[in-house]
Amino acid sequence: YKGSVFEGGHRVPFIMRHDGVYPAGEERSHLVGLNDVFATLCDIAGVDIPSGSAVDSVSFADYIESNDSMGLREYLPVW
């Protein structure tokens, strides 16, 4: 349940809006973490992440645009 430290805070809504780019009114159900926002924003902006930086960040830009979940997380690390 949400009050447990073992829950990890997943299943919390994440809302995005980018008019004309991302489909409006659609929902996705895959897990993404706050640390993934960095790689996603870099991906959208066309900025390369330096080698060895943000190694725990995974872009979910393709998932937002096309619902393609390839390369996304199967779990979120919780500690």
Short mmCIF file of C-alpha atoms in Angstrom, two decimals:
data_model
loop_
_atom_site.label_atom_id
_atom_site.label_comp_id
_atom_site.label_asym_id
_atom_site.label_seq_id
_atom_site.Cartn_x
_atom_site.Cartn_y
_atom_site.Cartn_z
CA TYR A 1 0.00 0.00 0.00
CA LYS A 2 1.06 3.60 -0.49
CA GLY A 3 2.12 4.13 3.12
CA SER A 4 4.81 1.45 2.99
CA VAL A 5 8.43 2.31 2.27
CA PHE A 6 8.56 -0.87 0.19
CA GLU A 7 5.94 0.45 -2.21
CA GLY A 8 8.47 2.75 -3.84
CA GLY A 9 5.87 5.28 -4.93
CA HIS A 10 5.10 3.64 -8.25
CA ARG A 11 1.60 3.86 -9.66
CA VAL A 12 1.69 7.63 -9.18
CA PRO A 13 0.27 9.52 -12.19
CA PHE A 14 2.72 11.32 -14.47
CA ILE A 15 1.11 13.89 -16.75
CA MET A 16 2.76 15.25 -19.91
CA ARG A 17 1.61 17.70 -22.53
CA HIS A 18 3.29 18.65 -25.79
CA ASP A 19 0.68 19.95 -28.22
CA GLY A 20 0.93 18.52 -31.72
CA VAL A 21 3.57 15.99 -30.70
CA TYR A 22 2.07 13.68 -28.10
CA PRO A 23 -1.44 12.27 -28.54
CA ALA A 24 -3.98 13.99 -26.29
CA GLY A 25 -6.12 12.00 -23.91
CA GLU A 26 -4.13 8.77 -24.11
CA GLU A 27 -2.97 6.73 -21.14
CA ARG A 28 0.11 4.57 -20.72
CA SER A 29 0.60 1.94 -18.04
CA HIS A 30 4.34 1.16 -18.10
CA LEU A 31 6.64 2.08 -15.23
CA VAL A 32 8.86 5.13 -15.52
CA GLY A 33 10.90 6.71 -12.75
CA LEU A 34 11.73 10.30 -11.93
CA ASN A 35 15.34 9.59 -12.90
CA ASP A 36 14.07 8.72 -16.41
CA VAL A 37 12.79 12.25 -16.98
CA PHE A 38 16.35 13.53 -17.52
CA ALA A 39 17.12 11.11 -20.39
CA THR A 40 13.66 11.70 -21.87
CA LEU A 41 14.03 15.48 -21.94
CA CYS A 42 17.53 15.18 -23.42
CA ASP A 43 16.15 12.80 -26.05
CA ILE A 44 13.31 15.19 -26.95
CA ALA A 45 15.70 18.17 -27.11
CA GLY A 46 18.22 16.24 -29.21
CA VAL A 47 20.95 16.59 -26.58
CA ASP A 48 23.44 13.75 -26.12
CA ILE A 49 24.09 12.64 -22.56
CA PRO A 50 27.85 12.43 -21.94
CA SER A 51 29.21 8.91 -21.58
CA GLY A 52 29.09 7.76 -17.97
CA SER A 53 26.51 10.36 -16.97
CA ALA A 54 22.97 9.52 -15.87
CA VAL A 55 23.57 5.79 -16.31
CA ASP A 56 20.36 5.06 -14.41
CA SER A 57 18.18 7.23 -16.68
CA VAL A 58 16.18 5.61 -19.51
CA SER A 59 14.37 7.71 -22.14
CA PHE A 60 10.67 7.01 -22.56
CA ALA A 61 10.13 9.50 -25.42
CA ASP A 62 9.36 6.77 -27.99
CA TYR A 63 6.89 5.22 -25.57
CA ILE A 64 4.98 8.49 -25.28
CA GLU A 65 4.83 9.04 -29.03
CA SER A 66 4.03 5.53 -30.22
CA ASN A 67 3.26 3.37 -27.15
CA ASP A 68 6.36 1.31 -28.01
CA SER A 69 7.52 -0.14 -24.69
CA MET A 70 10.75 -1.69 -26.04
CA GLY A 71 13.70 -0.65 -23.90
CA LEU A 72 11.61 0.50 -20.95
CA ARG A 73 12.04 -0.71 -17.41
CA GLU A 74 10.50 -3.96 -16.24
CA TYR A 75 10.97 -2.89 -12.63
CA LEU A 76 11.91 0.21 -10.64
CA PRO A 77 14.79 -0.16 -8.18
CA VAL A 78 13.72 0.68 -4.65
CA TRP A 79 16.09 1.09 -1.74
#
